[in-house]
Coordinates of C-alpha atoms in Angstrom, one line a residue:
X12 CA -45.7 -71.0 10.5
X13 CA -45.8 -72.3 6.6
X14 CA -46.2 -69.0 5.4
X15 CA -43.3 -67.7 7.2
X16 CA -41.3 -70.5 5.9
X17 CA -42.4 -69.6 2.5
X18 CA -41.6 -66.0 2.9
X19 CA -38.0 -67.2 3.9
X20 CA -37.6 -69.5 0.7
X21 CA -38.8 -66.5 -1.5
X22 CA -36.4 -64.0 -0.2
X23 CA -33.5 -66.7 -0.7
X24 CA -34.5 -66.4 -4.2
X25 CA -34.1 -62.5 -5.0
X26 CA -30.5 -61.8 -5.6
X27 CA -28.8 -59.4 -3.6
X28 CA -28.5 -56.9 -6.4
X29 CA -31.8 -56.1 -6.4
X30 CA -32.7 -55.1 -2.6
X31 CA -29.8 -53.2 -2.1
X32 CA -30.5 -49.7 -2.6
X33 CA -28.4 -47.6 -0.6
X34 CA -25.7 -45.3 -2.3
X35 CA -22.2 -45.2 -1.0
X36 CA -19.6 -42.6 -1.5
X37 CA -15.6 -42.7 -1.4
X38 CA -14.1 -43.1 1.8
X39 CA -12.0 -40.1 1.9
X40 CA -11.3 -38.1 4.8
X41 CA -9.6 -34.4 5.2
X42 CA -6.9 -35.2 7.8
X43 CA -7.6 -33.7 11.2
X44 CA -4.1 -32.1 11.5
X45 CA -5.2 -29.6 8.3
X46 CA -8.4 -28.6 10.0
X47 CA -8.7 -25.4 12.0
X48 CA -9.1 -26.0 15.6
X49 CA -12.3 -24.6 16.7
X50 CA -13.3 -23.6 20.2
X51 CA -14.8 -26.3 22.5
X52 CA -18.5 -25.5 22.0
X53 CA -18.1 -25.1 18.4
X54 CA -16.6 -28.5 18.6
X55 CA -19.3 -30.4 20.0
X56 CA -21.8 -28.8 17.7
X57 CA -19.4 -29.6 14.5
X58 CA -19.1 -33.2 15.6
X59 CA -23.1 -33.5 16.3
X60 CA -23.4 -32.3 12.9
X61 CA -20.8 -33.9 11.2
X62 CA -22.1 -37.2 13.0
X63 CA -25.7 -36.5 11.7
X64 CA -24.6 -35.9 8.0
X65 CA -22.5 -39.0 8.3
X66 CA -25.7 -41.1 9.3
X67 CA -27.7 -39.5 6.6
X68 CA -24.9 -39.9 3.8
X69 CA -23.0 -42.9 4.7
X70 CA -23.0 -46.6 3.1
X71 CA -24.2 -49.3 5.6
X72 CA -20.3 -50.4 5.6
X73 CA -19.3 -47.3 6.2
X74 CA -21.1 -46.1 9.7
X75 CA -23.0 -48.3 12.2
X76 CA -26.3 -47.9 12.7
X77 CA -28.2 -47.4 16.1
X78 CA -30.4 -50.5 15.3
X79 CA -30.3 -53.1 12.6
X80 CA -32.6 -52.6 9.5
X81 CA -35.9 -54.5 9.2
X82 CA -36.6 -57.2 6.9
X83 CA -39.4 -57.4 4.5
X84 CA -40.1 -60.7 3.4
X85 CA -43.8 -59.8 2.5
X86 CA -42.3 -57.2 -0.2
X87 CA -39.4 -59.8 -1.2
X88 CA -42.3 -62.4 -2.1
X89 CA -44.4 -59.5 -4.1
X90 CA -41.1 -58.6 -5.8
X91 CA -40.4 -62.1 -6.7
X92 CA -43.9 -63.1 -8.1
X93 CA -43.5 -60.0 -10.0
X94 CA -40.4 -61.0 -11.5
X95 CA -41.9 -64.3 -12.5
X96 CA -45.0 -62.9 -14.0
X97 CA -42.5 -60.9 -16.2
X98 CA -41.0 -63.6 -17.4
X99 CA -44.1 -65.5 -18.2
X100 CA -45.8 -62.9 -19.7
X101 CA -42.9 -62.6 -22.1
X102 CA -42.8 -66.1 -23.2
X103 CA -46.9 -66.7 -23.2
X104 CA -50.4 -65.9 -22.1
X105 CA -51.4 -64.0 -18.7
X106 CA -52.7 -66.5 -15.7
X107 CA -55.8 -68.4 -16.9
X108 CA -58.9 -67.6 -14.5
X109 CA -61.1 -70.4 -15.8
X110 CA -61.5 -73.5 -13.7
X111 CA -62.6 -76.9 -15.1
X112 CA -65.0 -77.9 -17.2
X113 CA -68.0 -76.4 -17.7
X114 CA -71.3 -76.4 -20.0
X115 CA -71.6 -73.3 -22.0
X116 CA -74.3 -71.2 -23.9
X117 CA -73.7 -68.6 -26.5
X118 CA -76.1 -66.0 -27.4
X119 CA -75.9 -64.7 -31.0
X120 CA -78.4 -62.2 -30.2
X121 CA -77.3 -59.0 -28.5
X122 CA -78.2 -57.8 -24.9
X123 CA -79.2 -54.3 -24.4
X124 CA -77.1 -53.7 -20.6
X125 CA -79.0 -51.2 -18.0
X126 CA -76.6 -48.1 -18.6
X127 CA -76.8 -48.3 -22.1
X128 CA -73.8 -51.0 -23.1
X129 CA -74.5 -53.5 -25.2
X130 CA -72.7 -57.1 -25.9
X131 CA -72.8 -58.3 -29.6
X132 CA -72.8 -61.4 -27.9
X133 CA -72.2 -63.5 -25.2
X134 CA -71.4 -66.9 -23.4
X135 CA -72.7 -68.2 -20.2
X136 CA -70.8 -71.1 -18.3
X137 CA -73.0 -73.4 -16.5
X138 CA -73.0 -76.6 -14.6
X139 CA -76.4 -78.7 -13.4
X140 CA -77.3 -81.3 -11.2
X141 CA -80.1 -83.9 -11.1
X142 CA -82.7 -84.4 -14.2
X143 CA -85.1 -81.7 -15.6
X144 CA -88.7 -83.5 -15.5
X145 CA -90.9 -84.3 -18.2
X146 CA -92.6 -80.9 -18.0
X147 CA -90.0 -78.6 -16.8
X148 CA -91.0 -77.6 -13.6
X149 CA -88.6 -78.7 -11.1
X150 CA -85.5 -76.2 -12.0
X151 CA -83.8 -74.1 -9.4
X152 CA -81.7 -71.3 -10.6
X153 CA -78.8 -71.0 -8.1
X154 CA -77.0 -67.8 -8.1
X155 CA -73.5 -67.2 -7.1
X156 CA -71.3 -64.7 -4.6
X157 CA -69.1 -62.2 -6.3
X158 CA -66.1 -64.1 -6.9
X159 CA -67.9 -67.8 -7.4
X160 CA -68.0 -69.9 -10.7
X161 CA -71.0 -71.8 -11.5
X162 CA -68.8 -74.9 -9.9
X163 CA -71.1 -75.2 -7.0
X164 CA -71.0 -78.6 -6.8
X165 CA -68.8 -81.6 -8.4
X166 CA -69.4 -83.2 -11.5
X167 CA -68.4 -86.1 -13.6
X168 CA -66.1 -83.9 -15.7
X169 CA -65.1 -81.8 -12.9
X170 CA -64.7 -83.8 -9.7
X171 CA -63.1 -81.1 -7.5
X172 CA -65.7 -80.2 -4.5
X173 CA -67.9 -76.8 -5.2
X174 CA -68.5 -73.8 -3.1
X175 CA -71.8 -75.4 -2.1
X176 CA -70.9 -78.9 -1.9
X177 CA -72.7 -80.4 1.0
X178 CA -75.8 -78.2 0.3
X179 CA -76.4 -80.1 -3.4
X180 CA -76.9 -83.8 -4.0
X181 CA -79.5 -86.6 -3.1
X182 CA -81.7 -85.8 0.1
X183 CA -79.7 -82.2 0.5
X184 CA -80.9 -79.1 0.8
X185 CA -81.0 -78.7 -2.9
X186 CA -82.2 -82.6 -3.5
X187 CA -81.5 -83.6 -6.8
X188 CA -83.6 -86.5 -6.4
X189 CA -86.2 -83.7 -6.9
X190 CA -84.7 -81.0 -8.7
X191 CA -82.9 -79.6 -11.4
X192 CA -80.4 -77.2 -10.3
X193 CA -78.7 -74.8 -12.7
X194 CA -75.7 -72.7 -11.5
X195 CA -74.1 -69.9 -13.8
X196 CA -71.0 -67.9 -13.8
X197 CA -72.2 -64.3 -14.3
X198 CA -71.6 -62.0 -17.3
X199 CA -69.0 -60.0 -16.3
X200 CA -67.0 -62.9 -14.4
X201 CA -63.8 -64.7 -16.0
X202 CA -65.1 -68.4 -15.2
X203 CA -66.3 -69.1 -18.8
X204 CA -68.9 -66.4 -19.2
X205 CA -68.4 -63.3 -20.9
X206 CA -66.4 -60.3 -19.3
X207 CA -63.8 -58.2 -19.5
X208 CA -61.2 -60.5 -20.3
X209 CA -62.9 -61.9 -23.1
X210 CA -62.8 -61.1 -26.8
X211 CA -64.6 -58.2 -28.6
X212 CA -66.0 -59.6 -31.6
X213 CA -65.8 -56.1 -32.9
X214 CA -62.1 -55.8 -33.0
X215 CA -60.9 -59.1 -32.0
X216 CA -59.1 -57.5 -28.7
X217 CA -60.2 -58.2 -25.0
X218 CA -62.6 -55.8 -23.6
X219 CA -60.5 -54.7 -20.9
X220 CA -62.0 -51.7 -19.5
X221 CA -63.9 -51.0 -22.7
X222 CA -66.7 -53.7 -21.2
X223 CA -69.6 -51.6 -20.2
X224 CA -71.2 -51.1 -16.9
X225 CA -73.2 -54.0 -15.8
X226 CA -76.3 -54.5 -13.1
X227 CA -77.6 -57.4 -11.4
X228 CA -80.2 -57.5 -13.4
X229 CA -78.1 -57.3 -16.6
X230 CA -76.5 -60.7 -15.4
X231 CA -80.2 -62.1 -14.4
X232 CA -81.7 -61.2 -18.0
X233 CA -78.5 -63.2 -19.6
X234 CA -79.4 -66.1 -17.1
X235 CA -83.0 -66.0 -18.6
X236 CA -81.3 -66.1 -21.8
X237 CA -80.2 -69.4 -21.0
X238 CA -83.4 -71.0 -19.4
X239 CA -85.1 -69.9 -22.4
X240 CA -82.5 -72.1 -24.5
X241 CA -83.1 -74.9 -22.2
X242 CA -86.8 -74.5 -22.8
X243 CA -87.8 -73.6 -18.9
X244 CA -90.6 -71.4 -18.9
X245 CA -91.1 -71.4 -15.2
X246 CA -88.3 -71.9 -12.2
X247 CA -89.5 -74.0 -8.9
X248 CA -87.3 -71.7 -7.4
X249 CA -84.6 -68.9 -7.5
X250 CA -82.0 -69.3 -4.8
X251 CA -79.1 -67.2 -3.9
X252 CA -77.0 -66.0 -1.0
X253 CA -74.8 -62.9 -0.7
X254 CA -74.6 -61.2 -4.1
X255 CA -76.8 -64.4 -5.3
X256 CA -79.2 -63.3 -2.7
X257 CA -79.6 -60.2 -4.3
X258 CA -80.0 -61.9 -8.0
X259 CA -83.0 -63.8 -6.5
X260 CA -84.7 -60.9 -5.6
X261 CA -83.9 -59.4 -8.7
X262 CA -84.9 -62.4 -10.7
X263 CA -88.2 -62.4 -8.7
X264 CA -89.1 -58.5 -9.8
X265 CA -87.8 -58.7 -13.3
X266 CA -89.6 -62.1 -14.3
X267 CA -92.6 -62.3 -11.5
X268 CA -94.4 -64.9 -13.6
X269 CA -91.5 -67.1 -14.1
X270 CA -90.2 -67.9 -10.6
X271 CA -92.4 -69.6 -8.2
X272 CA -90.4 -69.0 -5.0
X273 CA -87.4 -66.9 -3.9
X274 CA -84.8 -67.5 -1.5
X275 CA -82.6 -64.6 -0.2
X276 CA -79.3 -65.4 2.2
X277 CA -77.4 -62.8 3.5
X278 CA -78.2 -60.3 0.6
X279 CA -80.3 -56.9 0.5
X280 CA -82.8 -55.3 -1.6
X281 CA -80.8 -52.3 -2.2
X282 CA -77.1 -51.5 -1.3
X283 CA -76.2 -49.8 1.6
X284 CA -73.4 -47.3 2.2
X285 CA -71.0 -49.6 4.4
X286 CA -71.2 -52.4 1.9
X287 CA -70.3 -49.9 -0.8
X288 CA -67.7 -48.4 1.1
X289 CA -65.8 -51.7 1.5
X290 CA -66.1 -52.4 -2.1
X291 CA -64.7 -49.2 -2.7
X292 CA -61.7 -49.6 -1.1
X293 CA -60.8 -53.0 -2.5
X294 CA -61.1 -51.4 -6.2
X295 CA -59.1 -48.6 -5.4
X296 CA -56.2 -50.3 -3.8
X297 CA -56.5 -53.2 -7.2
X298 CA -56.5 -49.7 -9.5
X299 CA -53.7 -47.9 -7.9
X300 CA -51.6 -51.0 -8.6
X301 CA -49.3 -49.6 -11.0
X302 CA -49.6 -53.2 -13.0
X303 CA -53.3 -52.6 -13.6
X304 CA -52.6 -49.8 -16.3
X305 CA -56.3 -48.9 -16.5
X306 CA -57.5 -52.3 -17.5
X307 CA -54.9 -53.2 -20.1
X308 CA -52.7 -55.6 -18.2
X309 CA -53.6 -58.9 -20.3
X310 CA -50.1 -58.6 -22.0
X311 CA -48.4 -58.1 -19.6
X312 CA -47.8 -58.5 -15.5
X313 CA -51.3 -59.0 -13.8
X314 CA -52.2 -56.3 -10.7
X315 CA -51.6 -59.0 -8.3
X316 CA -50.4 -56.9 -5.7
X317 CA -53.6 -55.1 -5.5
X318 CA -55.7 -58.3 -6.0
X319 CA -54.1 -59.3 -2.9
X320 CA -54.8 -56.1 -0.9
X321 CA -58.3 -55.9 -2.0
X322 CA -58.7 -59.9 -1.1
X323 CA -57.5 -59.0 2.4
X324 CA -60.0 -56.4 2.8
X325 CA -62.8 -58.5 1.4
X326 CA -62.0 -61.4 4.0
X327 CA -62.3 -58.6 6.9
X328 CA -66.0 -58.5 6.2
X329 CA -66.6 -62.1 5.6
X330 CA -66.2 -63.0 9.2
X331 CA -66.9 -62.0 12.3
X332 CA -64.7 -60.3 15.3
X333 CA -66.0 -62.8 17.8
X334 CA -64.9 -65.8 15.9
X335 CA -61.3 -64.5 15.3
X336 CA -61.3 -63.9 18.8
X337 CA -61.4 -67.8 19.3
X338 CA -59.5 -68.5 16.3
X339 CA -56.6 -66.3 16.5
X340 CA -56.7 -64.4 19.9
X341 CA -53.5 -61.7 20.2
X342 CA -51.4 -64.9 19.0
X343 CA -48.3 -64.4 17.1
X344 CA -46.9 -66.7 14.4
X345 CA -43.5 -67.2 16.1
X346 CA -43.5 -65.6 19.4
X347 CA -39.6 -66.4 19.9
X348 CA -38.8 -63.5 17.2
X349 CA -39.2 -59.6 17.5
X350 CA -42.1 -57.7 16.0
X351 CA -42.1 -57.1 12.0
X352 CA -44.0 -55.0 10.2
X353 CA -44.8 -57.6 7.7
X354 CA -47.4 -60.3 8.7
X355 CA -46.5 -61.1 12.5
X356 CA -49.8 -62.2 14.4
X357 CA -51.5 -64.9 13.3
X358 CA -54.8 -62.9 12.2
X359 CA -52.0 -60.9 9.6
X360 CA -50.4 -63.9 8.3
X361 CA -53.9 -65.5 7.9
X362 CA -55.0 -62.4 5.7
X363 CA -52.0 -62.5 3.9
X364 CA -52.2 -66.7 3.1
X365 CA -56.3 -65.5 1.7
X366 CA -54.6 -62.5 -0.6
X367 CA -51.6 -64.5 -1.8
X368 CA -53.5 -67.7 -2.6
X369 CA -56.5 -65.8 -4.7
X370 CA -54.8 -62.9 -6.3
X371 CA -54.2 -64.8 -9.5
X372 CA -57.5 -66.8 -9.4
X373 CA -59.8 -64.0 -10.2
X374 CA -59.5 -61.4 -13.2
X375 CA -58.9 -58.0 -11.8
X376 CA -60.9 -56.3 -14.2
X377 CA -64.1 -59.0 -13.2
X378 CA -63.8 -57.8 -9.5
X379 CA -64.2 -54.2 -10.6
X380 CA -67.3 -54.7 -12.9
X381 CA -69.1 -57.2 -10.7
X382 CA -68.5 -55.1 -7.4
X383 CA -69.9 -52.1 -8.5
X384 CA -73.1 -53.8 -10.2
X385 CA -73.2 -54.8 -6.6
X386 CA -73.0 -51.2 -5.2
X387 CA -75.4 -50.0 -7.9
X388 CA -78.3 -52.5 -6.7
X389 CA -81.5 -51.0 -5.9
X390 CA -84.9 -52.4 -6.2
X391 CA -86.6 -49.1 -5.2
X392 CA -89.2 -47.9 -7.6
X393 CA -87.6 -44.5 -8.3
X394 CA -84.2 -46.4 -9.2
X395 CA -86.3 -49.0 -11.6
X396 CA -88.1 -45.8 -13.1
X397 CA -85.0 -44.1 -14.1
X398 CA -83.4 -47.5 -15.6
X399 CA -86.8 -48.1 -17.7
X400 CA -86.4 -44.8 -18.8
X401 CA -82.4 -45.4 -19.8
X402 CA -83.1 -48.6 -21.4
X403 CA -85.9 -47.4 -23.5
X404 CA -84.0 -44.2 -24.9
X405 CA -80.9 -46.7 -25.6
X406 CA -83.3 -49.3 -27.5
X407 CA -82.2 -47.7 -30.9
X408 CA -78.6 -49.1 -30.1
X409 CA -80.1 -52.5 -29.9
X410 CA -82.0 -52.1 -33.0
X411 CA -79.2 -50.9 -34.7
X412 CA -77.1 -53.7 -34.1
X413 CA -80.3 -56.4 -34.9
X414 CA -80.2 -54.3 -38.4
X415 CA -76.3 -55.1 -38.9
X416 CA -75.4 -51.2 -38.5
X417 CA -72.4 -50.4 -36.8
X418 CA -72.9 -47.8 -33.8
X419 CA -70.4 -45.3 -33.3
X420 CA -69.0 -44.4 -29.9
X421 CA -69.4 -41.0 -28.7
X422 CA -66.5 -40.3 -26.4
X423 CA -68.4 -37.2 -25.0
X424 CA -71.4 -38.8 -24.1
X425 CA -72.2 -38.7 -20.4
X426 CA -70.7 -42.4 -20.0
X427 CA -67.2 -40.9 -20.6
X428 CA -67.2 -37.9 -18.7
X429 CA -67.6 -38.6 -15.3
X430 CA -65.6 -36.1 -13.2
X431 CA -64.5 -35.4 -9.6
X432 CA -66.4 -33.2 -7.5
X433 CA -64.8 -29.7 -7.6
X434 CA -65.0 -29.5 -3.6
X435 CA -64.7 -32.3 -1.2
X436 CA -67.1 -33.8 0.8
X437 CA -67.7 -32.0 4.1
X438 CA -69.5 -33.3 7.0
X439 CA -72.8 -31.6 8.0
X440 CA -74.8 -31.5 11.0
X441 CA -77.7 -34.4 10.6
X442 CA -81.3 -33.4 11.8
X443 CA -82.4 -34.3 14.9
X444 CA -84.8 -36.7 13.4
X445 CA -82.5 -38.6 11.5
X446 CA -82.3 -42.3 11.6
X447 CA -79.5 -44.6 10.3
X448 CA -82.3 -47.1 8.7
X449 CA -86.0 -47.1 8.7
X450 CA -85.9 -50.6 9.9
X451 CA -82.7 -51.3 11.6
X452 CA -83.2 -51.1 15.2
X453 CA -86.9 -50.2 15.8
X454 CA -88.6 -52.1 13.8
X455 CA -90.1 -49.4 11.7
X456 CA -91.9 -49.1 8.5
X457 CA -89.6 -49.9 5.1
X458 CA -89.7 -46.7 2.3
X459 CA -92.5 -46.6 0.4
X460 CA -90.2 -46.5 -2.6
X461 CA -89.0 -49.9 -1.8
X462 CA -92.7 -51.4 -1.2
X463 CA -93.5 -50.1 -4.4
X464 CA -90.2 -51.6 -6.1
X465 CA -90.9 -55.0 -4.8
X466 CA -94.7 -55.3 -5.7
X467 CA -93.9 -57.7 -8.5
X468 CA -93.1 -60.1 -5.6
X469 CA -96.5 -59.8 -3.6
X470 CA -97.6 -63.3 -4.5
X471 CA -94.0 -65.0 -4.7
X472 CA -93.2 -67.0 -1.5
X473 CA -90.2 -66.1 0.0
X474 CA -87.6 -67.6 2.8
X475 CA -85.1 -64.4 3.9
X476 CA -82.6 -65.2 5.8
X477 CA -79.8 -63.5 7.7
X478 CA -77.3 -63.7 10.5
X479 CA -76.4 -61.4 13.3
X480 CA -72.6 -61.9 13.2
X481 CA -72.6 -60.5 9.6
X482 CA -71.1 -57.4 9.4
X483 CA -70.8 -56.8 5.4
X484 CA -74.5 -57.8 5.4
X485 CA -76.1 -57.1 8.2
X486 CA -79.2 -58.7 9.8
X487 CA -81.3 -55.6 10.0
X488 CA -80.9 -55.4 5.6
X489 CA -82.4 -58.9 5.7
X490 CA -85.2 -57.4 8.3
X491 CA -86.3 -54.7 5.7
X492 CA -86.2 -57.4 2.9
X493 CA -88.9 -59.5 4.6
X494 CA -90.8 -56.3 6.7
X495 CA -91.1 -54.6 2.8
X496 CA -92.5 -58.1 1.0
X497 CA -94.8 -58.4 3.8
X498 CA -96.1 -54.6 3.2
X499 CA -96.5 -55.4 -0.6
X500 CA -99.3 -57.9 0.8
X501 CA -97.4 -61.3 0.5
X502 CA -98.5 -63.4 3.0
X503 CA -96.0 -66.1 2.4
X504 CA -92.8 -64.4 3.7
X505 CA -90.6 -66.9 6.1
X506 CA -87.9 -64.6 7.9
X507 CA -85.0 -66.2 9.7
X508 CA -82.2 -64.7 11.7
X509 CA -79.5 -66.6 12.8
X510 CA -78.2 -65.6 16.7
X511 CA -74.5 -65.7 17.3
X512 CA -75.6 -68.5 19.7
X513 CA -76.0 -70.2 16.2
X514 CA -73.5 -68.9 14.0
X515 CA -70.1 -66.7 14.4
X516 CA -69.2 -66.8 11.1
X517 CA -70.5 -64.0 10.1
X518 CA -71.1 -63.4 6.1
X519 CA -69.6 -66.7 5.4
X520 CA -72.0 -68.8 7.3
X521 CA -73.9 -69.4 4.1
X522 CA -71.1 -71.5 3.2
X523 CA -70.6 -73.5 6.2
X524 CA -73.5 -73.7 8.4
X525 CA -75.3 -77.3 6.6
X526 CA -77.6 -77.5 9.9
X527 CA -79.0 -74.2 10.1
X528 CA -79.0 -72.8 6.6
X529 CA -79.2 -75.7 4.9
X530 CA -82.0 -76.9 7.1
X531 CA -83.9 -73.6 6.2
X532 CA -83.6 -73.9 2.5
X533 CA -84.7 -77.6 2.5
X534 CA -87.8 -77.0 4.9
X535 CA -88.9 -74.1 2.6
X536 CA -88.4 -76.0 -0.7
X537 CA -90.3 -78.8 0.5

């Protein structure tokens, strides 16, 4: 109801001249007496054609329609926001995406990224809770989801509740009486760490889509630069959920000798087609927004429409159908009004509100880069070997920076020459023995390539937790992680799956279920 009222208010702010788009024509008519009188049959045909022409060309005041035109308060709201943002872009900078005070680590040393990009220097925004002990052995690195900041819990300098507020603190799952908890904003993000909205030191301009492609491993390497700066040689634990669950596994494979134990909640060891497809659609609706301007929108109107739609698509994947059945059912926001093409059902108004609330809180380019990094995630041995060779081939770039030389950008290189396939994809008949996943339903063996890729975790205690109602990272993907770890010879793997009788919150369970998710984490950490 409040959303509907806000639409009405926004609609009233639109001037009539901005929404009237029907052309009118003079009201002149040819006198009937001057016309030649046709036959009865011809007259009927003529009258029908004339009526059709009148309806097609006449203005709203000239010929009455069979039905009144629909109103579109959702589009009115979009146009109103574009207008207000346009005025703001003329008078000052684009919306600020940072959120509250953080600590900052600035690395003056360049970092080579997996796909050949280089950041000459970078910032990592981070926050901490608890006290680092004398031998610096009680540190826990907490990894975030796609759009989260480092603000996992309130601090003295930022008293706003964090995204894992109930999970961090004395006697909580991440017990600050025992542990020193560190949470960072990933590189590529927009909450204080270096990302597309940051200034490129080479030319003093924003990176925009000149920012290099990232991977989960790139983000983790940057985080370990921070740990080096803090003098932390070995983590008590690497903990993460969703994208953070992927990073937690990456941290264990990249720095096996520096991570004592890992926690991966609602994550995966490699991205699978469904989640890739959902992130693809989010990126596409964002990139198709004319205001995106191929990433160079920072001096104009940001692509808030595309961001709103992207968030609505994402929100669909974060919860479960059974939960929404209970929360919304088929109820409409206002049953006394006729149906509308704008948000009408309660579930529609919920999604609309979620998108509207978020569309200016996160940098659109960061969404593109970080979500693509999730798609690229693959801890299989073949992929890791390919990236290792690629990094070796590009190591000269890093040395050139260290030597103070300038690297010239080759516009004809492979990184800049992506083309769409000449022929569209065609469905092919799958062989009879085709299985959607080796471990999804029948408890089969994980791929040998993935087992080889996770070998570095063979001696690392691990907690792997999944949720049956999760459609974005289905529970079989956590089962795949646990089974693969066990096949490496790991004897200390704890696998927990929360059935629908325990949680209907879908992927968002890790944010909400203090009893089952938090309880499992607390028990595992000891």
